[in-house]
PDB file of C-alpha atoms in Angstrom:
ATOM      1  CA  MET A   1      10.143   9.874 -21.408  1.00  0.00           C
ATOM      2  CA  LEU A   2      11.812   8.165 -18.417  1.00  0.00           C
ATOM      3  CA  ALA A   3      15.260   9.008 -19.790  1.00  0.00           C
ATOM      4  CA  VAL A   4      14.314  12.699 -19.946  1.00  0.00           C
ATOM      5  CA  VAL A   5      13.124  12.635 -16.327  1.00  0.00           C
ATOM      6  CA  LEU A   6      16.298  10.880 -15.151  1.00  0.00           C
ATOM      7  CA  GLU A   7      18.505  13.513 -16.745  1.00  0.00           C
ATOM      8  CA  ASN A   8      16.849  16.494 -15.046  1.00  0.00           C
ATOM      9  CA  PRO A   9      17.017  17.014 -11.237  1.00  0.00           C
ATOM     10  CA  LEU A  10      13.908  19.225 -11.334  1.00  0.00           C
ATOM     11  CA  TYR A  11      11.875  16.517 -13.066  1.00  0.00           C
ATOM     12  CA  LEU A  12      13.074  14.004 -10.483  1.00  0.00           C
ATOM     13  CA  GLN A  13      11.822  16.281  -7.710  1.00  0.00           C
ATOM     14  CA  TYR A  14       8.450  16.590  -9.421  1.00  0.00           C
ATOM     15  CA  ALA A  15       8.274  12.801  -9.847  1.00  0.00           C
ATOM     16  CA  PHE A  16       9.192  12.323  -6.177  1.00  0.00           C
ATOM     17  CA  ALA A  17       6.459  14.739  -5.029  1.00  0.00           C
ATOM     18  CA  GLY A  18       3.953  13.157  -7.420  1.00  0.00           C
ATOM     19  CA  CYS A  19       4.614   9.697  -5.969  1.00  0.00           C
ATOM     20  CA  ILE A  20       4.028  11.028  -2.442  1.00  0.00           C
ATOM     21  CA  VAL A  21       0.671  12.504  -3.457  1.00  0.00           C
ATOM     22  CA  LEU A  22      -0.410   9.343  -5.305  1.00  0.00           C
ATOM     23  CA  ALA A  23       0.676   7.117  -2.402  1.00  0.00           C
ATOM     24  CA  ILE A  24      -1.564   9.121  -0.050  1.00  0.00           C
ATOM     25  CA  LEU A  25      -4.510   9.267  -2.475  1.00  0.00           C
ATOM     26  CA  THR A  26      -4.431   5.506  -3.095  1.00  0.00           C
ATOM     27  CA  LEU A  27      -4.429   4.535   0.603  1.00  0.00           C
ATOM     28  CA  PRO A  28      -8.197   3.750   0.515  1.00  0.00           C
ATOM     29  CA  LEU A  29      -7.536   1.345  -2.393  1.00  0.00           C
ATOM     30  CA  LYS A  30      -4.857  -0.688  -0.581  1.00  0.00           C
ATOM     31  CA  ASP A  31      -7.160  -3.652   0.087  1.00  0.00           C
ATOM     32  CA  ILE A  32      -8.787  -3.518  -3.362  1.00  0.00           C
ATOM     33  CA  ILE A  33      -5.817  -3.178  -5.733  1.00  0.00           C
ATOM     34  CA  SER A  34      -3.146  -5.483  -4.380  1.00  0.00           C
ATOM     35  CA  VAL A  35      -1.062  -8.482  -5.388  1.00  0.00           C
ATOM     36  CA  GLY A  36      -0.142 -10.635  -2.419  1.00  0.00           C
ATOM     37  CA  PHE A  37       1.860  -8.498  -0.002  1.00  0.00           C
ATOM     38  CA  TYR A  38       2.157  -5.565  -2.411  1.00  0.00           C
ATOM     39  CA  ASP A  39      -0.582  -3.023  -3.136  1.00  0.00           C
ATOM     40  CA  ILE A  40      -1.129   0.087  -5.226  1.00  0.00           C
ATOM     41  CA  SER A  41       0.002   2.430  -2.468  1.00  0.00           C
ATOM     42  CA  ASP A  42       3.225   0.428  -2.017  1.00  0.00           C
ATOM     43  CA  PHE A  43       3.864   0.852  -5.755  1.00  0.00           C
ATOM     44  CA  PHE A  44       3.961   4.636  -5.463  1.00  0.00           C
ATOM     45  CA  VAL A  45       6.008   4.435  -2.256  1.00  0.00           C
ATOM     46  CA  THR A  46       8.494   2.331  -4.223  1.00  0.00           C
ATOM     47  CA  GLY A  47       8.548   4.976  -6.943  1.00  0.00           C
ATOM     48  CA  MET A  48       9.093   7.703  -4.350  1.00  0.00           C
ATOM     49  CA  ILE A  49      12.093   5.854  -2.870  1.00  0.00           C
ATOM     50  CA  THR A  50      13.495   5.110  -6.313  1.00  0.00           C
ATOM     51  CA  PHE A  51      13.251   8.705  -7.526  1.00  0.00           C
ATOM     52  CA  PHE A  52      14.835   9.904  -4.274  1.00  0.00           C
ATOM     53  CA  ILE A  53      17.808   7.537  -4.651  1.00  0.00           C
ATOM     54  CA  THR A  54      18.082   8.380  -8.347  1.00  0.00           C
ATOM     55  CA  TYR A  55      18.202  12.085  -7.536  1.00  0.00           C
ATOM     56  CA  GLY A  56      21.078  11.454  -5.114  1.00  0.00           C
ATOM     57  CA  VAL A  57      22.966   9.425  -7.720  1.00  0.00           C
ATOM     58  CA  LEU A  58      22.387  12.112 -10.361  1.00  0.00           C
ATOM     59  CA  ILE A  59      23.785  14.810  -8.077  1.00  0.00           C
ATOM     60  CA  ALA A  60      26.757  12.740  -6.877  1.00  0.00           C
ATOM     61  CA  LYS A  61      27.770  10.723  -9.956  1.00  0.00           C
ATOM     62  CA  PRO A  62      25.671  11.474 -13.033  1.00  0.00           C
ATOM     63  CA  ASP A  63      27.783   9.176 -15.198  1.00  0.00           C
ATOM     64  CA  LEU A  64      26.549   6.103 -13.298  1.00  0.00           C
ATOM     65  CA  LEU A  65      22.883   6.852 -13.934  1.00  0.00           C
ATOM     66  CA  SER A  66      20.945   4.971 -16.607  1.00  0.00           C
ATOM     67  CA  THR A  67      17.487   3.580 -17.208  1.00  0.00           C
ATOM     68  CA  MET A  68      18.672   0.095 -16.248  1.00  0.00           C
ATOM     69  CA  HIS A  69      20.034   1.414 -12.957  1.00  0.00           C
ATOM     70  CA  PHE A  70      16.678   3.068 -12.285  1.00  0.00           C
ATOM     71  CA  VAL A  71      14.802  -0.183 -12.990  1.00  0.00           C
ATOM     72  CA  GLY A  72      17.228  -2.091 -10.747  1.00  0.00           C
ATOM     73  CA  ILE A  73      16.766   0.372  -7.882  1.00  0.00           C
ATOM     74  CA  PHE A  74      12.990   0.142  -8.344  1.00  0.00           C
ATOM     75  CA  PHE A  75      12.927  -3.667  -8.046  1.00  0.00           C
ATOM     76  CA  VAL A  76      15.268  -3.670  -5.037  1.00  0.00           C
ATOM     77  CA  SER A  77      13.031  -1.114  -3.317  1.00  0.00           C
ATOM     78  CA  MET A  78       9.941  -3.173  -4.200  1.00  0.00           C
ATOM     79  CA  ILE A  79      11.429  -6.333  -2.671  1.00  0.00           C
ATOM     80  CA  ALA A  80      12.458  -4.387   0.450  1.00  0.00           C
ATOM     81  CA  ILE A  81       8.894  -3.076   0.902  1.00  0.00           C
ATOM     82  CA  MET A  82       7.424  -6.558   0.397  1.00  0.00           C
ATOM     83  CA  LEU A  83       9.766  -8.006   3.030  1.00  0.00           C
ATOM     84  CA  MET A  84       8.856  -5.201   5.424  1.00  0.00           C
ATOM     85  CA  ASN A  85       5.151  -5.987   4.885  1.00  0.00           C
ATOM     86  CA  ILE A  86       5.689  -9.697   5.497  1.00  0.00           C
ATOM     87  CA  LEU A  87       8.079  -9.492   8.441  1.00  0.00           C
ATOM     88  CA  VAL A  88       6.998  -6.322  10.236  1.00  0.00           C
ATOM     89  CA  ILE A  89       3.685  -4.741   9.254  1.00  0.00           C
ATOM     90  CA  LEU A  90       1.459  -7.819   8.884  1.00  0.00           C
ATOM     91  CA  PRO A  91       2.553  -9.495  12.159  1.00  0.00           C
ATOM     92  CA  PHE A  92       2.153  -6.189  14.026  1.00  0.00           C
ATOM     93  CA  LYS A  93      -1.291  -5.671  12.471  1.00  0.00           C
ATOM     94  CA  GLY A  94      -2.324  -9.205  13.438  1.00  0.00           C
ATOM     95  CA  ARG A  95      -1.245  -8.715  17.049  1.00  0.00           C
ATOM     96  CA  ALA A  96      -3.081  -5.383  17.215  1.00  0.00           C
ATOM     97  CA  GLU A  97      -6.301  -6.971  15.884  1.00  0.00           C
ATOM     98  CA  ASN A  98      -6.076  -9.879  18.332  1.00  0.00           C
ATOM     99  CA  SER A  99      -5.479  -7.452  21.189  1.00  0.00           C
ATOM    100  CA  SER A 100      -8.491  -5.389  20.121  1.00  0.00           C
ATOM    101  CA  ILE A 101     -10.741  -8.464  19.952  1.00  0.00           C
ATOM    102  CA  THR A 102      -9.570  -9.640  23.367  1.00  0.00           C
ATOM    103  CA  SER A 103     -10.027  -6.223  24.977  1.00  0.00           C
ATOM    104  CA  ILE A 104     -13.601  -5.774  23.759  1.00  0.00           C
ATOM    105  CA  TYR A 105     -14.684  -9.010  25.444  1.00  0.00           C
ATOM    106  CA  GLN A 106     -13.190  -7.741  28.681  1.00  0.00           C
ATOM    107  CA  LEU A 107     -15.892  -5.046  28.687  1.00  0.00           C
ATOM    108  CA  GLU A 108     -18.499  -7.605  29.760  1.00  0.00           C
ATOM    109  CA  GLY A 109     -19.726  -6.695  33.232  1.00  0.00           C
ATOM    110  CA  LYS A 110     -18.492  -3.104  32.962  1.00  0.00           C
ATOM    111  CA  GLU A 111     -20.643  -0.060  33.580  1.00  0.00           C
ATOM    112  CA  GLY A 112     -21.148   2.557  30.909  1.00  0.00           C
ATOM    113  CA  LYS A 113     -23.206   5.539  29.830  1.00  0.00           C
ATOM    114  CA  ILE A 114     -25.296   5.878  26.677  1.00  0.00           C
ATOM    115  CA  SER A 115     -23.963   8.529  24.274  1.00  0.00           C
ATOM    116  CA  ILE A 116     -26.365   7.757  21.396  1.00  0.00           C
ATOM    117  CA  PRO A 117     -29.881   6.538  22.343  1.00  0.00           C
ATOM    118  CA  ILE A 118     -30.665   2.879  21.638  1.00  0.00           C
ATOM    119  CA  LEU A 119     -34.019   1.854  20.164  1.00  0.00           C
ATOM    120  CA  LEU A 120     -35.405  -1.666  19.848  1.00  0.00           C
ATOM    121  CA  ASN A 121     -33.540  -3.644  17.133  1.00  0.00           C
ATOM    122  CA  GLN A 122     -31.405  -0.587  16.409  1.00  0.00           C
ATOM    123  CA  THR A 123     -27.829   0.292  17.271  1.00  0.00           C
ATOM    124  CA  GLY A 124     -26.746   3.116  19.529  1.00  0.00           C
ATOM    125  CA  GLU A 125     -23.481   3.930  21.253  1.00  0.00           C
ATOM    126  CA  VAL A 126     -22.201   3.468  24.777  1.00  0.00           C
ATOM    127  CA  ILE A 127     -19.184   4.969  26.543  1.00  0.00           C
ATOM    128  CA  VAL A 128     -17.406   2.518  28.817  1.00  0.00           C
ATOM    129  CA  TYR A 129     -14.722   3.733  31.213  1.00  0.00           C
ATOM    130  CA  THR A 130     -11.867   1.315  31.780  1.00  0.00           C
ATOM    131  CA  GLY A 131      -9.352   2.732  34.199  1.00  0.00           C
ATOM    132  CA  PHE A 132      -8.253   6.114  32.855  1.00  0.00           C
ATOM    133  CA  THR A 133      -9.413   5.442  29.273  1.00  0.00           C
ATOM    134  CA  ARG A 134     -12.778   5.933  27.614  1.00  0.00           C
ATOM    135  CA  VAL A 135     -14.039   3.477  25.011  1.00  0.00           C
ATOM    136  CA  ASN A 136     -16.862   4.276  22.580  1.00  0.00           C
ATOM    137  CA  LYS A 137     -18.577   1.161  21.202  1.00  0.00           C
ATOM    138  CA  MET A 138     -21.722   0.277  19.281  1.00  0.00           C
ATOM    139  CA  ALA A 139     -24.451  -1.026  21.541  1.00  0.00           C
ATOM    140  CA  LYS A 140     -27.812  -2.773  21.381  1.00  0.00           C
ATOM    141  CA  ILE A 141     -30.454  -3.664  23.958  1.00  0.00           C
ATOM    142  CA  TYR A 142     -29.895  -7.020  25.616  1.00  0.00           C
ATOM    143  CA  GLU A 143     -32.817  -9.448  25.453  1.00  0.00           C
ATOM    144  CA  ASN A 144     -34.894  -9.052  28.590  1.00  0.00           C
ATOM    145  CA  ASP A 145     -38.267  -9.862  30.159  1.00  0.00           C
ATOM    146  CA  ASP A 146     -38.736  -6.380  31.612  1.00  0.00           C
ATOM    147  CA  GLY A 147     -40.091  -4.846  28.394  1.00  0.00           C
ATOM    148  CA  ILE A 148     -37.124  -2.518  27.908  1.00  0.00           C
ATOM    149  CA  THR A 149     -37.290  -1.252  24.313  1.00  0.00           C
ATOM    150  CA  THR A 150     -35.419   2.060  24.515  1.00  0.00           C
ATOM    151  CA  ILE A 151     -32.488   3.387  26.472  1.00  0.00           C
ATOM    152  CA  PRO A 152     -32.140   7.198  26.424  1.00  0.00           C
ATOM    153  CA  ILE A 153     -28.965   9.244  26.298  1.00  0.00           C
ATOM    154  CA  ASN A 154     -26.908   9.557  29.510  1.00  0.00           C
ATOM    155  CA  GLU A 155     -28.570   6.445  30.966  1.00  0.00           C
ATOM    156  CA  ASN A 156     -26.289   4.288  33.092  1.00  0.00           C
ATOM    157  CA  VAL A 157     -26.044   0.764  31.698  1.00  0.00           C
ATOM    158  CA  LEU A 158     -24.316  -2.524  32.326  1.00  0.00           C
ATOM    159  CA  VAL A 159     -22.632  -4.498  29.538  1.00  0.00           C
ATOM    160  CA  MET A 160     -24.334  -7.890  29.658  1.00  0.00           C
ATOM    161  CA  GLU A 161     -22.747  -9.502  26.592  1.00  0.00           C
ATOM    162  CA  VAL A 162     -20.358  -8.802  23.706  1.00  0.00           C
ATOM    163  CA  LYS A 163     -21.259 -10.359  20.378  1.00  0.00           C
ATOM    164  CA  ASP A 164     -19.933  -9.538  16.884  1.00  0.00           C
ATOM    165  CA  ARG A 165     -18.067  -6.547  18.363  1.00  0.00           C
ATOM    166  CA  VAL A 166     -21.353  -5.040  19.599  1.00  0.00           C
ATOM    167  CA  LEU A 167     -22.084  -4.465  23.292  1.00  0.00           C
ATOM    168  CA  TYR A 168     -25.464  -5.673  24.525  1.00  0.00           C
ATOM    169  CA  VAL A 169     -26.525  -3.564  27.481  1.00  0.00           C
ATOM    170  CA  LEU A 170     -29.341  -3.009  29.959  1.00  0.00           C
ATOM    171  CA  PRO A 171     -30.093  -0.048  32.195  1.00  0.00           C
ATOM    172  CA  TYR A 172     -28.045  -0.441  35.343  1.00  0.00           C
ATOM    173  CA  ASP A 173     -30.985  -0.116  37.761  1.00  0.00           C
ATOM    174  CA  ASN A 174     -32.980  -2.764  35.892  1.00  0.00           C
ATOM    175  CA  SER A 175     -30.155  -5.216  35.378  1.00  0.00           C
ATOM    176  CA  ILE A 176     -28.855  -5.455  38.945  1.00  0.00           C
ATOM    177  CA  LYS A 177     -31.013  -5.756  42.057  1.00  0.00           C
ATOM    178  CA  THR A 178     -30.152  -3.187  44.646  1.00  0.00           C
ATOM    179  CA  ILE A 179     -28.661  -4.843  47.696  1.00  0.00           C
ATOM    180  CA  ALA A 180     -29.418  -3.042  50.940  1.00  0.00           C
ATOM    181  CA  LYS A 181     -26.398  -2.154  52.988  1.00  0.00           C
ATOM    182  CA  PRO A 182     -26.161  -4.201  56.195  1.00  0.00           C
ATOM    183  CA  VAL A 183     -27.027  -2.279  59.314  1.00  0.00           C
ATOM    184  CA  ALA A 184     -24.372  -2.222  62.011  1.00  0.00           C
ATOM    185  CA  THR A 185     -25.471  -4.231  65.056  1.00  0.00           C
ATOM    186  CA  TRP A 186     -22.414  -3.926  67.300  1.00  0.00           C
ATOM    187  CA  ASN A 187     -23.992  -1.083  69.316  1.00  0.00           C
ATOM    188  CA  GLU A 188     -27.558  -2.428  69.553  1.00  0.00           C
ATOM    189  CA  ASN A 189     -27.123  -3.688  73.133  1.00  0.00           C
ATOM    190  CA  LYS A 190     -25.748  -0.337  74.206  1.00  0.00           C
ATOM    191  CA  LYS A 191     -28.748   1.439  72.700  1.00  0.00           C
ATOM    192  CA  LYS A 192     -31.142  -0.891  74.541  1.00  0.00           C
ATOM    193  CA  LYS A 193     -29.433  -0.224  77.894  1.00  0.00           C
ATOM    194  CA  ILE A 194     -29.649   3.536  77.373  1.00  0.00           C
ATOM    195  CA  LYS A 195     -33.331   3.219  76.504  1.00  0.00           C
ATOM    196  CA  LYS A 196     -34.029   1.126  79.655  1.00  0.00           C
ATOM    197  CA  ASN A 197     -32.208   3.641  81.883  1.00  0.00           C
ATOM    198  CA  ARG A 198     -34.308   6.469  80.473  1.00  0.00           C
ATOM    199  CA  LEU A 199     -37.518   4.527  81.166  1.00  0.00           C
ATOM    200  CA  ARG A 200     -36.458   3.811  84.779  1.00  0.00           C
ATOM    201  CA  ARG A 201     -35.720   7.476  85.406  1.00  0.00           C
ATOM    202  CA  LYS A 202     -39.164   8.373  84.235  1.00  0.00           C
TER     203      LYS A 202
END
Protein backbone atom coordinates (compact mmCIF):
# COMPACT_ATOMS: atom_id res chain seq x y z
CA MET A 1 0.00 0.00 0.00
CA LEU A 2 2.76 2.48 0.95
CA ALA A 3 4.71 1.60 -2.19
CA VAL A 4 1.67 2.44 -4.33
CA VAL A 5 1.28 5.82 -2.62
CA LEU A 6 4.99 6.63 -3.04
CA GLU A 7 4.84 5.97 -6.77
CA ASN A 8 1.94 8.35 -7.47
CA PRO A 9 2.27 12.15 -6.99
CA LEU A 10 -1.51 12.50 -6.67
CA TYR A 11 -1.64 9.96 -3.84
CA LEU A 12 1.20 11.80 -2.10
CA GLN A 13 -0.81 15.02 -2.28
CA TYR A 14 -3.84 13.28 -0.80
CA ALA A 15 -1.68 11.79 1.97
CA PHE A 16 -0.17 15.22 2.67
CA ALA A 17 -3.63 16.85 2.92
CA GLY A 18 -4.91 13.97 5.06
CA CYS A 19 -2.06 14.42 7.54
CA ILE A 20 -2.85 18.14 7.84
CA VAL A 21 -6.50 17.39 8.62
CA LEU A 22 -5.63 14.66 11.15
CA ALA A 23 -3.01 16.88 12.83
CA ILE A 24 -5.66 19.57 13.37
CA LEU A 25 -8.36 17.12 14.51
CA THR A 26 -6.05 15.47 17.06
CA LEU A 27 -4.94 18.73 18.71
CA PRO A 28 -7.38 18.21 21.64
CA LEU A 29 -5.78 14.78 22.25
CA LYS A 30 -2.20 16.10 22.50
CA ASP A 31 -2.05 15.77 26.30
CA ILE A 32 -3.86 12.41 26.35
CA ILE A 33 -2.10 10.41 23.62
CA SER A 34 1.58 11.20 23.97
CA VAL A 35 4.91 9.51 24.59
CA GLY A 36 7.36 11.80 26.34
CA PHE A 37 7.91 14.83 24.12
CA TYR A 38 5.99 13.37 21.17
CA ASP A 39 2.20 13.24 20.86
CA ILE A 40 -0.43 12.08 18.40
CA SER A 41 -0.63 15.45 16.67
CA ASP A 42 3.16 15.50 16.21
CA PHE A 43 2.88 12.08 14.55
CA PHE A 44 0.65 13.43 11.79
CA VAL A 45 2.79 16.57 11.46
CA THR A 46 5.75 14.23 10.93
CA GLY A 47 3.78 12.38 8.26
CA MET A 48 2.86 15.66 6.58
CA ILE A 49 6.53 16.73 6.41
CA THR A 50 7.60 13.30 5.20
CA PHE A 51 5.02 13.14 2.41
CA PHE A 52 5.95 16.68 1.36
CA ILE A 53 9.66 15.83 1.12
CA THR A 54 8.84 12.54 -0.61
CA TYR A 55 6.75 14.37 -3.19
CA GLY A 56 9.69 16.68 -3.94
CA VAL A 57 12.05 13.72 -4.30
CA LEU A 58 9.58 11.91 -6.58
CA ILE A 59 9.30 14.94 -8.86
CA ALA A 60 13.04 15.68 -8.91
CA LYS A 61 14.66 12.22 -8.86
CA PRO A 62 12.15 9.36 -8.86
CA ASP A 63 14.91 6.76 -9.07
CA LEU A 64 16.12 7.64 -5.55
CA LEU A 65 12.74 7.03 -3.95
CA SER A 66 12.04 3.83 -2.02
CA THR A 67 10.15 2.67 1.03
CA MET A 68 13.36 2.67 3.07
CA HIS A 69 14.04 6.27 2.08
CA PHE A 70 10.51 7.19 3.17
CA VAL A 71 10.98 5.49 6.55
CA GLY A 72 14.35 7.24 6.98
CA ILE A 73 12.85 10.65 6.20
CA PHE A 74 10.02 9.92 8.64
CA PHE A 75 12.37 9.13 11.54
CA VAL A 76 14.59 12.14 10.83
CA SER A 77 11.51 14.39 10.81
CA MET A 78 10.28 12.78 14.05
CA ILE A 79 13.60 13.44 15.81
CA ALA A 80 13.61 17.04 14.52
CA ILE A 81 10.11 17.63 15.93
CA MET A 82 11.06 16.08 19.28
CA LEU A 83 14.13 18.33 19.53
CA MET A 84 12.01 21.36 18.66
CA ASN A 85 9.57 20.41 21.44
CA ILE A 86 12.37 19.98 23.97
CA LEU A 87 14.49 22.99 23.06
CA VAL A 88 11.93 25.55 21.88
CA ILE A 89 8.26 24.86 22.56
CA LEU A 90 8.40 23.51 26.13
CA PRO A 91 10.73 26.24 27.50
CA PHE A 92 8.62 28.93 25.80
CA LYS A 93 5.43 27.39 27.21
CA GLY A 94 6.95 27.26 30.69
CA ARG A 95 7.98 30.92 30.57
CA ALA A 96 4.52 31.92 29.33
CA GLU A 97 2.83 30.01 32.19
CA ASN A 98 5.14 31.54 34.80
CA SER A 99 4.49 35.00 33.37
CA SER A 100 0.74 34.39 33.49
CA ILE A 101 0.88 33.23 37.13
CA THR A 102 2.98 36.23 38.11
CA SER A 103 0.73 38.71 36.31
CA ILE A 104 -2.48 37.47 37.93
CA TYR A 105 -1.08 38.10 41.41
CA GLN A 106 -0.27 41.65 40.36
CA LEU A 107 -4.03 42.26 40.10
CA GLU A 108 -4.31 42.42 43.89
CA GLY A 109 -5.34 45.93 44.88
CA LYS A 110 -6.65 46.75 41.40
CA GLU A 111 -10.12 48.08 40.69
CA GLY A 112 -12.50 46.23 38.42
CA LYS A 113 -16.08 45.92 37.26
CA ILE A 114 -18.34 42.88 37.54
CA SER A 115 -19.28 41.41 34.14
CA ILE A 116 -21.05 38.29 35.50
CA PRO A 117 -22.88 38.65 38.85
CA ILE A 118 -21.31 36.90 41.85
CA LEU A 119 -23.47 35.01 44.34
CA LEU A 120 -22.40 33.63 47.72
CA ASN A 121 -20.11 30.58 47.30
CA GLN A 122 -20.45 30.87 43.52
CA THR A 123 -18.12 32.15 40.84
CA GLY A 124 -18.72 35.17 38.66
CA GLU A 125 -16.47 37.24 36.44
CA VAL A 126 -14.71 40.56 36.86
CA ILE A 127 -13.07 42.85 34.30
CA VAL A 128 -9.87 44.43 35.55
CA TYR A 129 -8.22 47.23 33.57
CA THR A 130 -4.44 47.25 33.68
CA GLY A 131 -3.04 50.11 31.67
CA PHE A 132 -4.47 49.84 28.16
CA THR A 133 -5.44 46.16 28.47
CA ARG A 134 -8.57 44.51 29.82
CA VAL A 135 -8.38 41.25 31.75
CA ASN A 136 -11.39 38.99 32.34
CA LYS A 137 -10.97 36.69 35.35
CA MET A 138 -13.11 34.42 37.50
CA ALA A 139 -14.11 36.06 40.75
CA LYS A 140 -15.64 35.22 44.11
CA ILE A 141 -16.78 37.29 47.09
CA TYR A 142 -14.04 37.96 49.62
CA GLU A 143 -14.81 36.95 53.20
CA ASN A 144 -16.24 39.95 55.02
CA ASP A 145 -18.13 41.03 58.14
CA ASP A 146 -20.45 43.37 56.26
CA GLY A 147 -22.89 40.65 55.18
CA ILE A 148 -22.10 41.01 51.47
CA THR A 149 -23.51 37.92 49.74
CA THR A 150 -24.09 39.15 46.18
CA ILE A 151 -22.38 41.57 43.85
CA PRO A 152 -24.48 42.62 40.83
CA ILE A 153 -23.31 43.26 37.30
CA ASN A 154 -21.48 46.54 36.58
CA GLU A 155 -20.63 46.96 40.28
CA ASN A 156 -17.24 48.52 40.95
CA VAL A 157 -15.06 46.20 43.03
CA LEU A 158 -11.60 45.97 44.50
CA VAL A 159 -9.46 42.84 44.17
CA MET A 160 -8.65 41.90 47.76
CA GLU A 161 -6.85 38.60 47.16
CA VAL A 162 -5.83 36.17 44.41
CA LYS A 163 -6.01 32.50 45.27
CA ASP A 164 -5.97 29.46 42.94
CA ARG A 165 -6.18 31.83 39.95
CA VAL A 166 -9.49 33.25 41.24
CA LEU A 167 -9.91 36.90 42.22
CA TYR A 168 -11.60 37.55 45.55
CA VAL A 169 -13.32 40.91 45.43
CA LEU A 170 -15.51 43.28 47.43
CA PRO A 171 -17.62 46.22 46.31
CA TYR A 172 -15.36 49.24 46.10
CA ASP A 173 -17.50 51.48 48.33
CA ASN A 174 -17.66 48.82 51.06
CA SER A 175 -14.03 47.80 50.94
CA ILE A 176 -12.39 51.22 51.20
CA LYS A 177 -13.44 54.00 53.57
CA THR A 178 -14.02 57.25 51.80
CA ILE A 179 -11.42 59.79 52.85
CA ALA A 180 -12.68 63.36 52.83
CA LYS A 181 -10.62 65.74 50.79
CA PRO A 182 -8.73 68.25 52.95
CA VAL A 183 -10.16 71.73 52.88
CA ALA A 184 -7.78 74.48 51.85
CA THR A 185 -6.97 76.77 54.79
CA TRP A 186 -4.49 79.18 53.20
CA ASN A 187 -7.19 81.82 52.63
CA GLU A 188 -9.08 81.46 55.93
CA ASN A 189 -7.48 84.56 57.48
CA LYS A 190 -8.34 86.61 54.43
CA LYS A 191 -11.97 85.50 54.65
CA LYS A 192 -12.12 86.47 58.34
CA LYS A 193 -10.76 89.96 57.62
CA ILE A 194 -13.33 90.52 54.87
CA LYS A 195 -16.09 89.38 57.21
CA LYS A 196 -14.91 91.77 59.98
CA ASN A 197 -14.75 94.72 57.55
CA ARG A 198 -18.32 94.04 56.45
CA LEU A 199 -19.50 93.98 60.08
CA ARG A 200 -17.75 97.29 60.85
CA ARG A 201 -19.36 98.97 57.86
CA LYS A 202 -22.74 97.91 59.09
